[in-house]
């Protein structure tokens, strides 16, 4: 379902931005309040709850033992999945994942995968036969804008929180976590800038997302390199705007990483 | 306002009266007992009992002014979201000037996203809600700022005999329209609109306190002096 | 004996998690935890974490589901993939479809659906962490979410299970007891007139044991009822 935005709200948000202000009083490069809690669900091998303003996303990591892909016999497997459950917003609907859900999961997945933040080769148990499969499940609980940043931050937090379960006689004892962590070697984070009129703002709230022309998400690594990007929305960006967003994203990434 | 403070909070299922009393909204009879059916504040007089809601959707009443958002248009009427369980319907003949629906596309008059100030004209037994813009004051809203509060708190924003809202309008020199459905529209100097928004949000938060008109007034004056 | 089954469930009058037979796990209820929902509640019950949201009354989509004389109630019970030991595949399965149905039937009797013809009241229950008894936790959370949304209702609906382990009737099974015990009896109740709106059972009871378990479950519901009311009072600033 699509939300219809009132013309009054559109005009109000746009004219505020032209005066250099935002609806909730933030600066253009400010996040809303961020809270990251790890170890939220004891049934998951790793979990985290991320709040950015009123947006709440829970991420759980589950581990299973399975076969590797034939072309990568000595490498563990990463699977990222998202659910926009109807509990989180009046506009979310039941049923198989829609394009927004799939986009969210894939953009978060790309940030994790392309950064190489999980050393997948260390997740090999027996080459060509048995490897750890890492399931990252993103569960959106309250949707008030900017799911990308909240979900990617939550995913990394949950991966960092993950402890391998014990294996005995080839059986996984889920109740008994070992002290062994996942081999997480980097902390990629995603930052999203929305464009409204000629203004570019970080961490769009729901109201801002509803009126935005375009959106750009940039995933950056600890070294300050870019590892994934995604443009959204029907509007356009200029070359200069994109370069500007990239350098702002690299700076903001450092700030975000402090929450991990 | 003292009786306001003595109103007791009740929870669905709670027994609030017994025997022969008249029932208002938010209560139901079970045998000899009268119970609350919603979260709210109990209002009890000699032979009358009701519960004033603390939460919940707006329930339309004929004659209420509401602020609606046009969500859809077809050949013969508009659908308007009035922040209630039901979308309202606006027929062209209830628009404030004559429209020949055969000649003009309704979309050119009101499009999805447009906000209107209208009055509830009729509610059918199957709960179809018709609104009209033929009354004095009804209009299309342009510019300004929109605010949504809990519909249950609207009476407090208006105040006894409009005392609260008149005071705010006077102090911030803005035009303010209050819909019974919890939507409020404010237009004026941006910095004064900001003060009005703050004041209304505070009324929503502190609706249960007494002497609110005076404290809101001094808050507005204080804020104005900071400008 | 199944793998992992404990030899004894009750040792010196204490259960494996240290509780007495008629003792409930610790339960915490919080109302109004989500911004977008019209009403919501979080219930932490032993190792269970369940969140419920209520939307409505609102227009029904698809429209042909609407009833001209009353609101429809739709309940969806869903488990997060990471809420259980073996990852649950996302999406509905037969178990969650059944639980959604019995949840709806447990709540419907208290709701004044006749006040809102042609609308729907939607309840979503998300299990974030499971440790036996999620359906009772879900119903408990859902009825607080409904009240928080201002839905007119006759009463709240608390739920609680009783069961049998090691030959003894006990209140509120946790996962080991649920997996290896002899019987499980989830019950939901309208406290004001003691009408039962949910009753399921699996395992085996003698008639006498059943009666004892039912009474125990009803007592459990009454304790939950007090916590539900407390959560709503706290949310709306009462004493």
XYZ file of C-alpha atoms in Angstrom:
726
model
C 0.000 0.000 0.000
C 1.232 3.452 -0.739
C 0.796 6.326 1.619
C -0.682 9.511 0.168
C 1.115 12.583 1.443
C -0.690 15.847 1.920
C 0.441 18.717 -0.254
C 0.701 20.830 2.885
C 3.261 18.469 4.396
C 5.279 18.364 1.172
C 5.406 22.148 0.932
C 6.184 22.520 4.613
C 9.109 20.074 4.624
C 10.556 21.478 1.391
C 10.298 25.106 2.474
C 11.855 24.357 5.860
C 14.805 22.694 4.124
C 15.232 25.748 1.917
C 15.684 27.719 5.146
C 18.255 25.180 6.322
C 15.928 23.542 8.849
C 14.319 20.162 9.373
C 10.953 19.229 10.847
C 12.484 17.684 13.952
C 15.131 20.359 14.402
C 18.085 18.269 13.220
C 20.956 19.510 11.081
C 21.266 18.143 7.531
C 24.083 15.801 8.591
C 22.589 14.584 11.862
C 21.222 11.182 12.705
C 18.267 10.878 15.021
C 19.091 9.303 18.368
C 20.700 5.889 17.807
C 20.493 3.055 20.319
C 22.059 -0.350 19.668
C 21.354 -3.232 22.045
C 23.052 -6.558 21.498
C 22.051 -9.985 22.777
C 18.299 -9.411 22.529
C 17.187 -12.961 21.764
C 18.807 -15.959 23.437
C 17.506 -18.384 20.824
C 19.560 -16.636 18.151
C 23.308 -17.183 17.968
C 23.628 -13.415 17.725
C 21.072 -10.607 17.854
C 20.658 -6.864 18.068
C 17.917 -4.274 18.328
C 18.630 -0.952 16.631
C 16.594 2.180 17.138
C 17.118 5.215 14.963
C 14.575 7.692 16.277
C 11.277 5.803 16.302
C 12.429 3.263 13.719
C 13.072 -0.110 15.338
C 14.753 -3.035 13.613
C 15.663 -6.346 15.164
C 18.274 -8.562 13.551
C 18.949 -12.173 14.457
C 21.788 -14.402 13.288
C 21.166 -18.140 13.098
C 23.815 -20.699 12.235
C 23.340 -24.072 10.605
C 25.655 -26.658 9.117
C 25.202 -27.399 5.445
C 26.901 -28.060 2.155
C 29.045 -25.369 0.527
C 28.392 -24.079 -2.980
C 30.182 -26.339 -5.528
C 32.262 -23.437 -6.859
C 33.423 -22.448 -3.355
C 33.959 -25.756 -1.558
C 36.006 -24.302 1.296
C 33.829 -21.324 2.074
C 30.935 -20.760 4.471
C 27.615 -19.423 3.168
C 25.976 -16.072 3.994
C 22.237 -15.535 3.508
C 20.507 -12.247 4.267
C 16.751 -12.041 4.492
C 14.371 -9.225 5.472
C 10.763 -9.154 6.554
C 8.611 -6.031 6.472
C 5.920 -7.478 8.701
C 2.549 -5.683 8.855
C 3.057 -5.112 12.589
C 5.568 -2.392 11.724
C 3.454 -0.066 9.603
C -0.125 0.418 8.376
C 1.252 0.289 4.840
C 3.047 -3.081 5.113
C 1.078 -6.068 3.881
C 1.148 -9.786 4.507
C 2.349 -12.183 1.898
C 5.540 -13.015 0.017
C 8.312 -10.384 0.141
C 7.639 -7.419 -2.130
C 10.230 -5.428 -4.071
C 11.013 -3.120 -1.160
C 11.690 -6.049 1.158
C 13.920 -7.764 -1.359
C 15.805 -4.556 -2.128
C 16.424 -3.971 1.584
C 17.760 -7.498 2.109
C 19.983 -7.337 -0.958
C 21.469 -3.937 -0.178
C 22.324 -4.997 3.380
C 23.700 -8.283 2.051
C 25.930 -6.478 -0.420
C 27.402 -4.273 2.280
C 28.314 -7.312 4.383
C 29.465 -9.521 1.514
C 31.454 -7.053 -0.553
C 33.290 -5.647 2.451
C 34.514 -9.169 3.144
C 33.712 -8.504 6.763
C 33.056 -12.188 7.458
C 36.057 -14.390 6.711
C 33.929 -17.109 5.115
C 36.859 -19.489 4.616
C 37.196 -19.803 8.372
C 33.637 -21.156 8.399
C 34.611 -24.302 6.549
C 34.235 -27.443 8.672
C 35.122 -30.141 6.080
C 36.074 -28.982 2.598
C 33.421 -29.642 -0.005
C 31.168 -31.286 2.567
C 30.335 -29.238 5.602
C 30.407 -25.521 6.213
C 28.638 -23.075 8.527
C 25.672 -21.318 6.963
C 25.079 -17.842 8.393
C 21.484 -16.619 8.250
C 21.054 -12.905 8.872
C 17.347 -12.188 9.428
C 16.172 -8.584 9.486
C 12.883 -8.082 11.295
C 11.461 -4.557 11.066
C 9.333 -3.735 14.133
C 8.450 -0.047 13.752
C 8.870 1.834 10.490
C 9.630 5.531 10.824
C 12.035 5.899 7.929
C 15.572 4.868 6.928
C 15.407 1.098 7.183
C 18.680 0.689 5.270
C 20.943 2.251 7.886
C 19.105 0.674 10.813
C 19.126 -2.784 9.206
C 22.772 -2.750 8.187
C 23.880 -1.418 11.572
C 21.762 -4.084 13.262
C 23.178 -6.816 11.033
C 26.787 -5.980 11.860
C 25.935 -5.640 15.556
C 24.252 -9.061 15.492
C 27.189 -10.639 13.642
C 29.584 -9.206 16.225
C 27.341 -10.597 18.964
C 27.289 -14.084 17.436
C 28.825 -17.046 19.278
C 29.174 -20.435 17.607
C 27.119 -23.235 19.140
C 28.699 -26.472 20.289
C 28.836 -29.410 17.874
C 28.749 -32.919 19.324
C 28.680 -36.099 17.221
C 27.753 -34.016 14.200
C 24.733 -32.547 16.026
C 24.471 -28.816 16.787
C 23.663 -28.142 20.421
C 21.928 -24.811 20.046
C 21.430 -24.303 23.755
C 25.159 -24.415 24.402
C 27.024 -21.501 22.953
C 30.805 -21.643 22.878
C 32.947 -18.554 23.405
C 34.019 -18.709 19.796
C 33.015 -15.674 17.783
C 32.292 -15.412 14.085
C 35.392 -14.314 12.145
C 34.227 -10.711 11.644
C 37.168 -8.720 10.330
C 35.577 -5.438 9.271
C 32.641 -3.242 10.289
C 30.926 -1.991 7.147
C 28.099 0.494 7.775
C 25.550 2.067 5.476
C 24.565 5.712 5.419
C 21.564 7.014 3.527
C 21.099 10.526 2.201
C 17.770 11.708 0.797
C 17.358 14.449 -1.753
C 14.400 16.786 -1.411
C 14.360 19.614 -3.920
C 17.997 20.735 -3.975
C 18.730 19.739 -0.418
C 20.551 16.612 0.647
C 19.878 15.286 4.131
C 21.126 12.354 6.179
C 18.856 9.747 7.773
C 15.452 10.678 6.311
C 12.526 10.280 8.712
C 9.348 8.687 7.376
C 7.837 12.088 6.545
C 10.981 13.028 4.673
C 11.069 9.699 2.847
C 7.472 10.173 1.745
C 8.299 13.475 0.065
C 11.860 12.751 -1.102
C 12.846 12.786 -4.750
C 15.747 10.362 -4.456
C 17.832 8.445 -1.978
C 21.435 7.252 -2.006
C 22.827 4.590 0.306
C 26.589 4.169 0.586
C 28.282 1.329 2.470
C 31.753 2.118 3.737
C 34.410 0.004 5.446
C 36.653 0.779 8.407
C 39.414 1.784 6.002
C 37.101 4.378 4.514
C 36.547 2.488 1.291
C 33.212 2.146 -0.460
C 31.868 -1.394 -0.702
C 28.266 -1.020 -1.910
C 25.883 1.644 -3.134
C 22.230 1.876 -4.042
C 20.268 4.744 -5.493
C 16.540 4.784 -4.828
C 13.571 6.987 -5.693
C 12.482 8.345 -9.042
C 14.515 11.555 -8.860
C 18.065 12.173 -10.051
C 21.482 13.146 -8.650
C 24.253 15.109 -10.335
C 27.829 13.886 -10.423
C 28.859 16.518 -7.866
C 26.044 15.566 -5.520
C 27.088 11.924 -5.606
C 30.735 12.738 -4.868
C 29.603 14.985 -2.046
C 27.415 12.249 -0.554
C 30.231 9.712 -0.774
C 32.649 11.843 1.206
C 29.973 12.733 3.751
C 29.160 9.004 4.039
C 32.766 8.087 4.771
C 32.828 10.628 7.638
C 29.433 9.560 8.992
C 30.460 5.901 8.788
C 33.122 6.540 11.423
C 30.490 8.019 13.713
C 28.095 5.099 13.168
C 30.787 2.512 13.875
C 31.090 3.854 17.431
C 27.683 2.331 18.206
C 28.930 -1.183 17.423
C -11.934 21.884 36.068
C -11.671 20.316 39.506
C -14.051 17.506 38.565
C -11.621 16.709 35.772
C -9.027 15.660 38.276
C -11.377 13.406 40.161
C -12.169 11.419 37.034
C -11.000 7.890 37.578
C -9.094 5.922 34.938
C -10.871 2.727 33.943
C -9.932 -0.346 31.946
C -12.223 -2.422 29.687
C -14.305 -4.779 31.809
C -14.164 -2.699 34.972
C -17.506 -2.316 36.801
C -18.333 1.403 36.911
C -21.955 1.520 38.091
C -24.848 -0.620 39.204
C -28.580 -0.529 38.740
C -30.736 1.968 36.920
C -28.532 4.534 35.159
C -28.430 5.987 31.668
C -25.504 4.879 29.579
C -23.321 7.195 27.532
C -20.522 6.054 25.267
C -17.694 3.760 26.352
C -19.831 1.651 28.699
C -22.074 -1.388 28.398
C -24.569 -3.176 30.568
C -24.101 -6.707 31.746
C -26.950 -7.926 33.924
C -27.364 -5.432 36.734
C -23.881 -4.011 36.290
C -22.456 -1.332 34.038
C -18.893 -1.831 32.829
C -16.334 0.200 30.913
C -15.693 -0.962 27.358
C -12.685 1.245 26.600
C -9.565 2.691 28.201
C -10.612 6.048 29.502
C -11.707 8.401 32.245
C -14.950 7.678 34.026
C -17.545 10.425 34.091
C -20.330 9.722 36.528
C -23.304 11.871 37.380
C -26.400 11.001 39.382
C -28.112 8.860 36.771
C -25.689 8.956 33.885
C -22.377 7.306 33.261
C -19.868 7.364 30.396
C -16.179 6.826 29.716
C -14.181 9.525 27.936
C -11.651 7.757 25.701
C -7.911 8.155 26.352
C -6.983 6.567 23.039
C -8.574 5.338 19.838
C -9.712 6.444 16.451
C -11.997 9.397 15.773
C -15.671 8.445 15.709
C -17.515 10.766 13.288
C -20.619 12.666 14.462
C -22.948 14.666 12.237
C -22.067 18.347 12.500
C -18.412 17.808 13.417
C -15.845 19.881 11.579
C -13.019 17.669 10.350
C -9.790 18.116 8.411
C -9.689 15.564 5.620
C -7.113 14.390 3.122
C -8.302 13.563 -0.373
C -7.029 10.065 -1.140
C -8.864 9.067 -4.289
C -11.116 10.469 -6.966
C -13.487 8.784 -9.344
C -16.074 9.987 -11.842
C -18.726 10.883 -9.297
C -17.082 11.628 -5.957
C -13.958 12.028 -3.844
C -12.716 9.699 -1.108
C -11.430 11.582 1.903
C -9.350 10.192 4.770
C -10.689 11.729 7.982
C -8.370 9.902 10.408
C -11.208 7.574 11.362
C -12.229 3.967 10.887
C -14.061 5.060 7.754
C -13.059 7.003 4.699
C -15.552 9.773 4.029
C -17.222 10.523 0.720
C -17.542 14.008 -0.743
C -20.060 14.404 -3.535
C -19.708 17.222 -6.079
C -23.080 18.662 -5.018
C -21.671 19.094 -1.517
C -18.720 21.133 -2.802
C -18.943 24.847 -2.070
C -19.514 25.903 -5.630
C -21.459 24.342 -8.441
C -19.686 21.694 -10.440
C -20.970 20.069 -13.537
C -19.570 16.613 -12.988
C -20.290 15.728 -16.599
C -18.222 18.602 -17.923
C -15.351 18.875 -15.475
C -12.943 16.247 -14.206
C -13.196 16.180 -10.421
C -9.431 15.678 -10.335
C -8.977 19.265 -11.502
C -10.889 20.531 -8.475
C -9.505 18.353 -5.695
C -6.621 15.901 -6.179
C -5.172 13.218 -3.887
C -3.061 14.936 -1.243
C -5.279 18.020 -1.001
C -6.422 18.907 2.510
C -9.914 20.216 3.167
C -11.839 21.600 6.112
C -15.333 20.122 5.915
C -18.299 19.139 8.015
C -19.817 15.695 8.581
C -23.179 15.888 6.796
C -24.605 12.411 7.148
C -23.786 8.999 8.552
C -25.882 6.158 7.171
C -26.912 3.154 9.285
C -24.204 1.141 7.512
C -21.733 3.829 8.573
C -21.105 5.465 5.246
C -19.834 8.939 6.125
C -20.702 11.871 3.865
C -18.972 15.188 4.340
C -19.844 18.557 2.875
C -18.090 21.823 2.125
C -21.232 23.921 1.789
C -21.091 25.192 5.375
C -19.553 28.498 6.335
C -15.877 28.068 7.015
C -15.430 24.972 4.882
C -12.495 25.384 2.522
C -9.521 23.964 0.717
C -6.405 24.401 2.861
C -3.352 25.877 1.221
C 0.075 26.272 2.810
C 0.434 26.454 6.562
C 1.240 23.564 8.842
C -0.619 20.433 9.763
C -0.545 18.721 13.114
C -2.216 15.524 14.286
C -3.094 14.908 17.908
C -5.098 12.278 19.760
C -8.761 12.991 18.839
C -9.693 12.415 22.479
C -7.699 15.546 23.415
C -9.406 17.891 20.934
C -11.998 19.231 23.418
C -9.142 20.373 25.659
C -7.430 22.205 22.767
C -10.672 24.025 22.040
C -11.428 24.645 25.701
C -14.646 25.618 27.414
C -16.582 27.894 25.052
C -13.487 27.969 22.817
C -11.519 29.738 25.550
C -8.261 27.900 24.905
C -8.178 28.107 21.138
C -9.270 31.761 21.074
C -6.491 32.608 23.497
C -3.888 30.831 21.356
C -5.119 32.467 18.150
C -4.940 35.875 19.794
C -1.491 35.366 21.282
C 0.170 33.980 18.152
C -1.851 35.913 15.557
C -2.287 32.787 13.434
C -5.334 31.332 11.774
C -6.001 27.951 13.333
C -8.568 25.375 12.293
C -9.255 22.472 14.628
C -10.856 19.309 13.273
C -12.700 17.103 15.745
C -10.755 14.259 14.130
C -7.503 15.367 15.749
C -6.043 17.266 12.820
C -5.130 20.900 13.325
C -4.107 23.396 10.661
C -2.127 26.529 11.496
C -1.099 29.351 9.217
C 0.806 32.493 10.118
C 4.343 33.741 10.671
C 6.563 30.635 10.758
C 8.127 31.407 14.147
C 4.705 32.054 15.671
C 3.289 28.893 14.081
C 6.130 27.036 15.787
C 5.024 28.441 19.151
C 1.408 27.449 18.480
C 2.522 23.898 17.645
C 4.491 23.704 20.891
C 1.499 24.976 22.847
C -0.906 22.470 21.299
C 1.472 19.567 21.825
C 1.779 20.579 25.457
C -2.002 20.691 25.840
C -2.184 17.181 24.387
C 0.432 15.975 26.874
C -0.986 17.763 29.890
C -4.701 17.514 29.122
C -5.339 16.026 32.561
C -3.946 19.042 34.442
C -6.076 21.916 35.665
C -5.391 25.601 35.107
C -3.984 24.770 31.709
C -5.211 27.891 29.880
C -3.178 30.164 32.147
C -0.001 28.131 32.010
C -0.226 27.801 28.221
C -0.733 31.533 27.929
C 2.343 32.334 29.982
C 4.322 29.774 28.009
C 3.360 31.456 24.728
C 4.265 34.896 26.040
C 7.599 33.588 27.272
C 8.377 31.953 23.934
C 7.354 35.073 22.072
C 9.746 37.193 24.080
C 12.603 34.882 23.126
C 12.109 35.711 19.440
C 13.157 -42.140 25.993
C 13.809 -39.332 23.545
C 17.277 -37.826 23.177
C 17.729 -35.041 25.669
C 14.865 -36.117 27.876
C 15.568 -35.527 31.550
C 15.238 -38.502 33.874
C 13.156 -36.624 36.360
C 11.093 -33.467 35.974
C 10.532 -32.779 39.629
C 13.188 -33.214 42.279
C 12.390 -32.516 45.937
C 9.226 -30.677 44.962
C 11.128 -28.356 42.606
C 10.983 -28.314 38.812
C 14.072 -28.274 36.590
C 14.080 -24.476 36.467
C 13.633 -24.236 40.225
C 9.918 -23.457 40.268
C 7.259 -25.080 42.416
C 4.586 -27.037 40.482
C 2.000 -24.239 40.735
C 4.442 -21.408 40.148
C 4.425 -19.266 37.028
C 7.524 -17.936 35.270
C 8.265 -14.241 35.653
C 6.008 -12.127 33.422
C 6.531 -8.498 32.376
C 4.008 -6.574 30.290
C 4.505 -3.182 28.689
C 1.803 -1.336 26.711
C 2.377 1.159 23.900
C 5.805 0.099 22.627
C 5.410 0.930 18.914
C 4.875 4.313 17.295
C 3.131 3.388 14.073
C 0.593 0.909 15.477
C -2.722 2.120 16.936
C -2.034 -0.049 19.971
C 0.805 -2.347 20.995
C 2.259 -4.417 23.806
C 5.430 -6.320 24.624
C 5.190 -9.369 26.859
C 8.271 -11.049 28.294
C 7.244 -14.306 29.848
C 10.071 -16.494 31.063
C 12.148 -17.051 27.937
C 9.393 -15.805 25.630
C 9.458 -12.370 24.046
C 6.354 -11.522 22.094
C 5.228 -8.202 20.651
C 1.661 -7.523 19.491
C 0.276 -4.638 17.464
C -3.290 -3.595 16.713
C -4.351 -1.550 13.689
C -7.889 -0.351 13.295
C -10.750 -0.268 13.024
C -9.834 0.514 9.432
C -11.151 -0.072 5.935
C -10.965 -3.656 4.750
C -8.764 -4.663 1.842
C -9.737 -6.638 -0.182
C -13.165 -5.088 0.084
C -15.254 -8.230 -0.380
C -14.110 -9.467 3.053
C -16.002 -6.641 4.761
C -19.187 -7.451 6.666
C -22.070 -4.989 6.520
C -23.136 -5.492 10.143
C -19.849 -5.756 12.029
C -16.113 -5.394 12.011
C -14.001 -8.387 11.149
C -11.116 -9.383 13.391
C -7.968 -10.682 11.722
C -5.121 -12.161 13.743
C -1.705 -13.102 12.429
C 0.716 -15.087 14.551
C 4.237 -15.134 13.164
C 7.574 -16.376 14.436
C 10.781 -14.525 13.675
C 13.270 -16.861 11.951
C 15.720 -16.413 14.852
C 13.175 -16.995 17.633
C 13.817 -20.724 17.843
C 16.863 -23.036 17.916
C 16.498 -24.422 14.391
C 15.938 -21.393 12.184
C 12.300 -21.109 11.177
C 11.723 -20.494 7.498
C 10.008 -17.105 7.087
C 6.335 -17.044 6.222
C 3.249 -18.889 7.398
C 3.265 -22.641 8.047
C 0.443 -24.924 9.185
C 1.192 -24.379 12.859
C 1.102 -20.581 12.678
C -2.083 -20.625 10.598
C -3.793 -22.690 13.275
C -2.509 -20.524 16.115
C -3.664 -17.407 14.257
C -7.115 -18.928 14.036
C -7.473 -19.975 17.687
C -6.093 -16.588 18.739
C -8.801 -14.838 16.747
C -11.477 -17.021 18.305
C -10.030 -16.382 21.763
C -10.274 -12.607 21.351
C -13.393 -12.157 19.229
C -15.933 -12.856 21.995
C -14.876 -9.755 23.960
C -14.789 -7.265 21.102
C -17.810 -5.103 20.281
C -17.438 -5.713 16.549
C -21.021 -4.525 15.956
C -19.907 -0.905 16.556
C -17.766 -0.791 13.426
C -19.524 -2.395 10.461
C -17.519 -2.731 7.240
C -14.144 -2.369 8.956
C -11.344 -4.631 10.081
C -9.430 -4.792 13.324
C -6.016 -6.288 12.578
C -3.874 -7.893 15.244
C -0.284 -8.911 14.516
C 1.640 -11.094 16.920
C 5.391 -11.491 16.447
C 7.343 -14.034 18.433
C 10.866 -12.683 18.848
C 12.093 -15.344 21.242
C 10.297 -18.575 21.986
C 10.394 -20.789 25.039
C 7.106 -22.737 25.171
C 3.771 -21.013 25.657
C 4.037 -18.500 22.825
C 0.349 -18.708 21.962
C -0.666 -17.756 25.504
C 1.951 -15.006 25.545
C 0.614 -13.802 22.185
C -3.032 -13.696 23.278
C -2.027 -11.889 26.480
C -0.082 -9.297 24.461
C -2.801 -8.953 21.816
C -5.553 -8.136 24.265
C -3.419 -5.392 25.861
C -2.668 -4.043 22.368
C -6.413 -3.982 21.567
C -7.191 -1.999 24.736
C -4.243 0.316 24.004
C -5.759 0.969 20.561
C -9.020 2.043 22.196
C -11.027 -0.867 20.796
C -14.306 -1.273 22.733
C -14.244 -4.620 24.511
C -16.085 -6.462 27.278
C -12.916 -7.382 29.150
C -9.251 -8.195 28.663
C -8.350 -11.770 27.763
C -5.460 -13.297 29.706
C -4.092 -16.707 28.737
C -1.959 -19.282 30.500
C -1.156 -22.982 30.134
C -0.973 -25.862 32.553
C 0.430 -29.301 31.812
C 1.719 -32.562 33.140
C 5.345 -33.554 33.633
C 6.715 -36.567 35.475
C 3.157 -37.534 36.345
C 2.440 -34.263 38.114
C 0.166 -31.401 37.069
C 2.130 -28.157 36.806
C 1.498 -24.558 35.759
C 3.108 -22.835 32.755
C 5.496 -25.274 31.042
C 8.919 -24.111 29.883
C 10.614 -25.641 26.846
C 12.107 -28.846 28.296
C 8.800 -29.662 30.005
C 6.914 -28.784 26.835
C 9.140 -30.983 24.639
C 9.311 -34.019 26.866
C 6.322 -33.654 29.195
C 3.123 -35.655 29.072
C 0.493 -33.000 28.467
C -0.051 -29.324 27.657
C -3.267 -27.348 28.149
C -3.331 -23.708 26.997
C -6.350 -21.742 28.207
C -7.627 -18.193 27.632
C -10.282 -16.644 29.791
C -12.744 -13.785 30.098
C -12.080 -13.133 33.793
C -15.259 -11.233 34.647
C -17.506 -14.216 34.065
C -14.995 -17.036 33.854
C -15.849 -17.903 30.272
C -13.130 -19.852 28.498
C -12.318 -18.646 24.978
C -9.317 -20.822 24.146
C -8.807 -24.418 25.059
C -6.431 -26.811 23.395
C -4.838 -29.925 24.740
C -2.315 -32.463 23.683
C -0.840 -35.376 25.593
C -2.779 -37.375 28.132
C -4.612 -36.566 31.346
C -6.920 -38.591 33.520
C -10.210 -36.814 34.150
C -9.023 -35.864 37.615
C -5.702 -34.542 36.363
C -7.477 -32.550 33.677
C -9.722 -30.889 36.213
C -6.735 -29.961 38.326
C -4.815 -28.650 35.314
C -7.784 -26.578 34.140
C -8.176 -24.978 37.567
C -4.456 -24.278 37.694
C -4.517 -22.658 34.237
C -7.488 -20.497 35.254
C -5.597 -19.355 38.358
C -2.652 -18.532 36.093
C -4.928 -16.465 33.827
C -6.138 -14.447 36.824
C -2.543 -13.568 37.736
C -1.855 -12.514 34.146
C -5.054 -10.422 34.177
C -3.708 -8.315 37.058
C -0.438 -7.725 35.180
C -2.345 -6.716 32.037
C -4.336 -4.132 33.961
C -1.176 -2.873 35.627
C 0.520 -2.366 32.261
C -2.432 -0.339 30.925
C -2.604 1.792 34.080
C 1.073 2.544 33.810
C 0.765 3.472 30.147
C -2.006 5.973 30.803
C -0.498 7.457 33.913
C -2.813 5.938 36.493
C -1.773 4.853 39.946
